[in-house]
Coordinates of C-alpha atoms in Angstrom, one line a residue:
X245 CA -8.0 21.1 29.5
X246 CA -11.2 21.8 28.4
X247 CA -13.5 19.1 26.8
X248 CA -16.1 21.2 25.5
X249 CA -18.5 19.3 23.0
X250 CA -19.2 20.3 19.2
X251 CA -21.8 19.3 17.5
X252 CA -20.8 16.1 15.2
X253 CA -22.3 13.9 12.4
X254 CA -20.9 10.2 11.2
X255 CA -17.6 9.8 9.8
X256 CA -16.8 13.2 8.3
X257 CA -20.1 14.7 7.3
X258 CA -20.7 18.5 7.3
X259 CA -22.6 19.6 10.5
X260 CA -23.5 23.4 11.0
X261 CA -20.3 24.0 13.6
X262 CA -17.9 22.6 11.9
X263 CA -16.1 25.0 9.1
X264 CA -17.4 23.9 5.5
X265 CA -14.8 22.3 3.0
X266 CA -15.0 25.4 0.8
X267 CA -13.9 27.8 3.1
X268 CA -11.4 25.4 4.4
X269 CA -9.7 25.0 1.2
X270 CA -10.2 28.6 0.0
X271 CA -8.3 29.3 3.5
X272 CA -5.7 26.2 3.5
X273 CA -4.8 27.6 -0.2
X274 CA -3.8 31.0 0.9
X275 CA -1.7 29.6 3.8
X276 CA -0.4 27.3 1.6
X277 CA 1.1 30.5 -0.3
X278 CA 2.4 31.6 2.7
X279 CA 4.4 28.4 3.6
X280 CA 5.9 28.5 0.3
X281 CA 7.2 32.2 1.4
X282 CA 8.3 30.9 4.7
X283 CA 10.5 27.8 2.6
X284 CA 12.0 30.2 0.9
X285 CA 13.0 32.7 3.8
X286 CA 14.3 29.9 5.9
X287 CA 16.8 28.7 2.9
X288 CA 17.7 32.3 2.3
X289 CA 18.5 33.0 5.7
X290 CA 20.0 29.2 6.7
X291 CA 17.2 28.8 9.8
X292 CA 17.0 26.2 11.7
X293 CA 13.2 25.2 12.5
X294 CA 12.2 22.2 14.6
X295 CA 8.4 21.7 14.8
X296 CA 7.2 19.3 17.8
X297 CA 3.5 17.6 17.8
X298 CA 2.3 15.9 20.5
X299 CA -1.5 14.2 21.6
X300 CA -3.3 11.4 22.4
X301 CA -4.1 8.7 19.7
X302 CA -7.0 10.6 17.2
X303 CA -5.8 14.2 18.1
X304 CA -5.5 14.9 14.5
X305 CA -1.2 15.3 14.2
X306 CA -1.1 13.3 11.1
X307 CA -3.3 15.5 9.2
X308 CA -2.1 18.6 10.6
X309 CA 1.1 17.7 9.1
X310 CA -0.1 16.8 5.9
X311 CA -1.7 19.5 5.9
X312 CA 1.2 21.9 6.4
X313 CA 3.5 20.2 4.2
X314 CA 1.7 19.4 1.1
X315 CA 2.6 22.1 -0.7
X316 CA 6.2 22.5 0.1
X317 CA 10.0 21.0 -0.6
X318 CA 9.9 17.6 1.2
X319 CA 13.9 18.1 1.2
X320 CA 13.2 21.6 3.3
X321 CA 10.0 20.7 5.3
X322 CA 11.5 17.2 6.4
X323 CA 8.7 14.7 8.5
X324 CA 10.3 12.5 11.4
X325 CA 8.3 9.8 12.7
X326 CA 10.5 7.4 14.3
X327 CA 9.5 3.6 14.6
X328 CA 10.2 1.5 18.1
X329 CA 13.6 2.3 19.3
X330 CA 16.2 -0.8 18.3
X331 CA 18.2 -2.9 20.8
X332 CA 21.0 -0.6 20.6
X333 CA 18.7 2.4 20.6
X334 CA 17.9 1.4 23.9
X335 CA 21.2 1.3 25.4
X336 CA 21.4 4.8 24.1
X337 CA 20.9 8.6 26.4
X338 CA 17.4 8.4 25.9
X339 CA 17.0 11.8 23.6
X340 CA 20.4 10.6 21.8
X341 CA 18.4 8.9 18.7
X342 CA 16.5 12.1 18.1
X343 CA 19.4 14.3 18.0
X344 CA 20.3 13.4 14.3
X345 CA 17.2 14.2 13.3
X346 CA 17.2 17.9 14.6
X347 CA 17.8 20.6 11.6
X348 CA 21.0 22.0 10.2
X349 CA 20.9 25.4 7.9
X350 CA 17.5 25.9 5.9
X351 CA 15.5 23.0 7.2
X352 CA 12.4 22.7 9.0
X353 CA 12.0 19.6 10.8
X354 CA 8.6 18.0 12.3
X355 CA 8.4 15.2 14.6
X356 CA 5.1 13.5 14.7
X357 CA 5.2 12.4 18.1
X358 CA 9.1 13.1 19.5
X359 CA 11.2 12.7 22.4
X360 CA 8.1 13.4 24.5
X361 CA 7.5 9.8 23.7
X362 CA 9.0 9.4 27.2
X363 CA 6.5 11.5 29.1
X364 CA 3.9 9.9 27.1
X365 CA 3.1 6.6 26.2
X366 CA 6.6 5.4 27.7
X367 CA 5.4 6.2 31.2
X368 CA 1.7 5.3 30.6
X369 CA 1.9 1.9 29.4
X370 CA 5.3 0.9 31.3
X371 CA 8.3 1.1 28.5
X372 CA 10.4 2.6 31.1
X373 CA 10.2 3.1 34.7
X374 CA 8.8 6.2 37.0
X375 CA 12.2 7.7 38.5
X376 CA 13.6 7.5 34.0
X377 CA 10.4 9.4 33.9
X378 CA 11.0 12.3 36.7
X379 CA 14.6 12.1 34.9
X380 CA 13.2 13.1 31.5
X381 CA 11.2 15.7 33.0
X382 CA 14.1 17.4 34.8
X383 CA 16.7 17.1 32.2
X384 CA 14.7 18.0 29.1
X385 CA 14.4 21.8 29.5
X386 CA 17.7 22.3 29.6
X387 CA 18.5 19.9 26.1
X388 CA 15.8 21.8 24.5
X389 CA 17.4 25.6 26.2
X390 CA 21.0 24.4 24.3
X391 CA 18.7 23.4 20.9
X392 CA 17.4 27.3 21.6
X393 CA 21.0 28.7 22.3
X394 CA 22.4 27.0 19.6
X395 CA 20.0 28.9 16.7
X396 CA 17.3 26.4 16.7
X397 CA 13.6 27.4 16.4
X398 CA 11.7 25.2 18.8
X399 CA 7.9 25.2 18.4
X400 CA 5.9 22.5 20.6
X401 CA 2.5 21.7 19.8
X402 CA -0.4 20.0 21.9
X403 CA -3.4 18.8 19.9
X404 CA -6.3 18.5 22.7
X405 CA -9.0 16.1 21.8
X406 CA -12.5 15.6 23.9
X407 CA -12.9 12.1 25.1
X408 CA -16.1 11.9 22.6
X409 CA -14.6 13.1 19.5
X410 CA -11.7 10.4 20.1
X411 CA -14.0 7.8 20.1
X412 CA -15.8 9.0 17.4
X413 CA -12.4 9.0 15.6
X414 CA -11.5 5.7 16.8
X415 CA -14.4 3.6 16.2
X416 CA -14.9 5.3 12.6
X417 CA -11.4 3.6 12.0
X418 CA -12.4 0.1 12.5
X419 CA -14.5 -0.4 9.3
X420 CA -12.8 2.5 7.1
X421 CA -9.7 -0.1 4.8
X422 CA -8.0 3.6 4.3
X423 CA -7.5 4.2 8.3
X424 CA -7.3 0.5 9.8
X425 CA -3.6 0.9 10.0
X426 CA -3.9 4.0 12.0
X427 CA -5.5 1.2 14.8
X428 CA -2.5 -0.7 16.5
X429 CA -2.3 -3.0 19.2
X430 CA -0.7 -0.3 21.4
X431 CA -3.9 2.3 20.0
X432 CA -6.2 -0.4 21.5
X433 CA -4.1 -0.7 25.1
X434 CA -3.8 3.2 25.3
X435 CA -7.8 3.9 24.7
X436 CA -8.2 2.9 28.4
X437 CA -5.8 4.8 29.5
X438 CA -7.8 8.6 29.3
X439 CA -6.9 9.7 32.7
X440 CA -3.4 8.4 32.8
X441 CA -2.4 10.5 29.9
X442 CA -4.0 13.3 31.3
X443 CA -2.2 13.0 34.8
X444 CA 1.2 12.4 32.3
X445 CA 0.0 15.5 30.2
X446 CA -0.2 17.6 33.0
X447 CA 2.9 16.2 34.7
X448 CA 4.7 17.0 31.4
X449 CA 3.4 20.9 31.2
X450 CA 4.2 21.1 34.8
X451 CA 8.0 20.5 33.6
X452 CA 8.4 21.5 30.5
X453 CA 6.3 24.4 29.4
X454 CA 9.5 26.9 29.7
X455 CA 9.8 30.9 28.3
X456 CA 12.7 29.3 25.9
X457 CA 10.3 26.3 24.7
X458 CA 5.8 26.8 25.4
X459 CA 3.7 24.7 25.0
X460 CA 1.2 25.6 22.8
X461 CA -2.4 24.0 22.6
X462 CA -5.1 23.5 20.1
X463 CA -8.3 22.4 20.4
X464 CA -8.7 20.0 18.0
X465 CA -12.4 18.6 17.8
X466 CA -12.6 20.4 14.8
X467 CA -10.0 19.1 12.6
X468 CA -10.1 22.1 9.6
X469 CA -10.0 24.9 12.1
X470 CA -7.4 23.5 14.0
X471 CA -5.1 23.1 10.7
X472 CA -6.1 26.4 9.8
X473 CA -5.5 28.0 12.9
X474 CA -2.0 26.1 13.7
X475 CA -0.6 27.0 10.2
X476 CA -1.4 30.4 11.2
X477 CA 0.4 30.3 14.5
X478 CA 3.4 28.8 12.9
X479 CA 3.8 31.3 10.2
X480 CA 3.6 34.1 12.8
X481 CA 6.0 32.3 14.8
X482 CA 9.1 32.5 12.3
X483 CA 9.3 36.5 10.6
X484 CA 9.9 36.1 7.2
X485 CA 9.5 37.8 4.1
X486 CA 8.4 37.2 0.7
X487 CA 11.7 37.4 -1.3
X488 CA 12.2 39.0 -5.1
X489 CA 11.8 36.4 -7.7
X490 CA 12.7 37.3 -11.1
X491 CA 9.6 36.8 -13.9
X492 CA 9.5 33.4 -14.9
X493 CA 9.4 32.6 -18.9
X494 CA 9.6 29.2 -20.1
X495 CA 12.4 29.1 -23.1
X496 CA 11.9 28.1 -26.2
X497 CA 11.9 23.6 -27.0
X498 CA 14.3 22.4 -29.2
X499 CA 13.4 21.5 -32.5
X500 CA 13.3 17.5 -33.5
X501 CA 15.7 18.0 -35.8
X502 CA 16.5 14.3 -37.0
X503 CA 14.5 12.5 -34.1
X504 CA 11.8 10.3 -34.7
X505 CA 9.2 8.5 -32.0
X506 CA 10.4 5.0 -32.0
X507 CA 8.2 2.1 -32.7
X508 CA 8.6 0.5 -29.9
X509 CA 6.3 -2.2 -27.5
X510 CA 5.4 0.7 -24.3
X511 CA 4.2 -1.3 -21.4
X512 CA 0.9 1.1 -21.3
X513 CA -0.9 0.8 -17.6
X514 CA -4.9 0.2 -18.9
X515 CA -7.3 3.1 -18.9
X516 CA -10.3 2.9 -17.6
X517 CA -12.9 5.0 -16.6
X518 CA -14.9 1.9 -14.7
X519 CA -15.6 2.8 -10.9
X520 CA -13.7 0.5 -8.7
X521 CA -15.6 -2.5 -7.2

């Protein structure tokens, strides 16, 4: 994987490499348009999309996602991000708890982080044991060739982040009361882990980067570009069309006829145009 550097300030300032917030939101915007399309052609046509991202802690899934999905039917473009599995989870087939979660008729489903939890952290920090590992490896291509046979559209992103930037990413969480969340206990226990991840990233290509289900990587240093350039992939991913609509005219209000506003006490929120402290 490559590591190559880009040139970064603080936090989230503008520096000359990075792609400027205008022409990210003048690009986002149009794609955004183009989502909307894609909604609409997958309900039409009863598709069944499945959307897999995958990375190390600070790749930038989370806002890739929001970022795709802002715009769209939360009952079409459906987010799973499933918490620790449950005692009974546990005593499960290992992929059986995702399997619910996979997409009937006109849905497009995105996992933030997914079965590949196995070949990931699982195997890293120690949740389950080298040969359930090799196991996962073996047996996943063929799950994910029935989810292909069976109508599904499989796409599996990597988000590649240098060992600087996450760092950067990391350590501009610590003081930031918006992002402190984002910095679990297990965050803090992976960070030392680089070169284990990448021995279980590769390990995980090695196996499961199959002509029915790629892999495909973005470089995600750059946060906007790699939105950008992943919502662009995706739509050219799934051929769709933009459907007819008939012209939209809002019809006329009722009149108030014999209603009146009541007097009534309204629990009115205050209004205020202070700053907040």
């Amino acid at each position: 994987m490559s590591n190559s550097k880009v040139v970064k300030g603080p936090d989230d300032t503008q520096t000359p490499n990075q792609l400027k917030s205008k022409d990210y939101d003048r690009d986002l915007a149009k794609l955004h348009v183009e989502l909307v399309k894609l909604q609409e052609w997958v309900r039409h046509k009863g598709l069944k999309v499945c959307i897999v991202f995958e990375g190390r802690d600070g790749a930038g899934k989370g806002g890739t996602i929001k970022a795709i999905t802002e715009r769209v039917s939360p009952r079409i473009f459906r987010v799973v991000a499933l918490t620790a599995p449950t005692e009974r989870e546990k005593s499960q087939m290992y992929i059986q708890r995702y399997a619910p979660h996979w997409p009937a008729a006109g849905e497009v489903i995105i996992f933030d982080r997914s079965w590949y939890n196995r070949a990931g952290v699982e195997r890293v920090m120690g949740f389950c044991t080298e040969e359930q590992a090799k196991r996962f490896l073996e047996m996943v291509p063929q799950v994910e060739k029935a989810m292909t046979d069976s109508g599904i559209i499989l796409i599996k992103y990597w988000l590649e982040v240098s060992a600087e930037e996450q760092s950067r990413r990391l350590e501009a969480r610590i003081d930031d009361g918006r992002k402190i969340w984002k910095l679990s206990p297990m965050d803090l226990q992976s960070y030392s882990h680089w070169y284990d991840y990448s021995r279980a990233r590769d390990a995980m290509f090695a196996a499961t980067d199959t002509a029915w289900a790629p892999w495909y990587v973005a470089n995600s240093d750059d946060k906007k570009r790699a939105r950008l350039n992943i919502i662009r992939h995706l739509l050219s991913q799934i051929p769709y069309e933009d459907l007819p609509h008939e012209k939209i005219k809002l019809p006329k209000r009722q009149k108030a006829g014999d209603y009146r506003e009541p007097n009534y006490p309204f629990k009115f929120i205050p209004e205020t145009t202070d700053a907040c402290p």
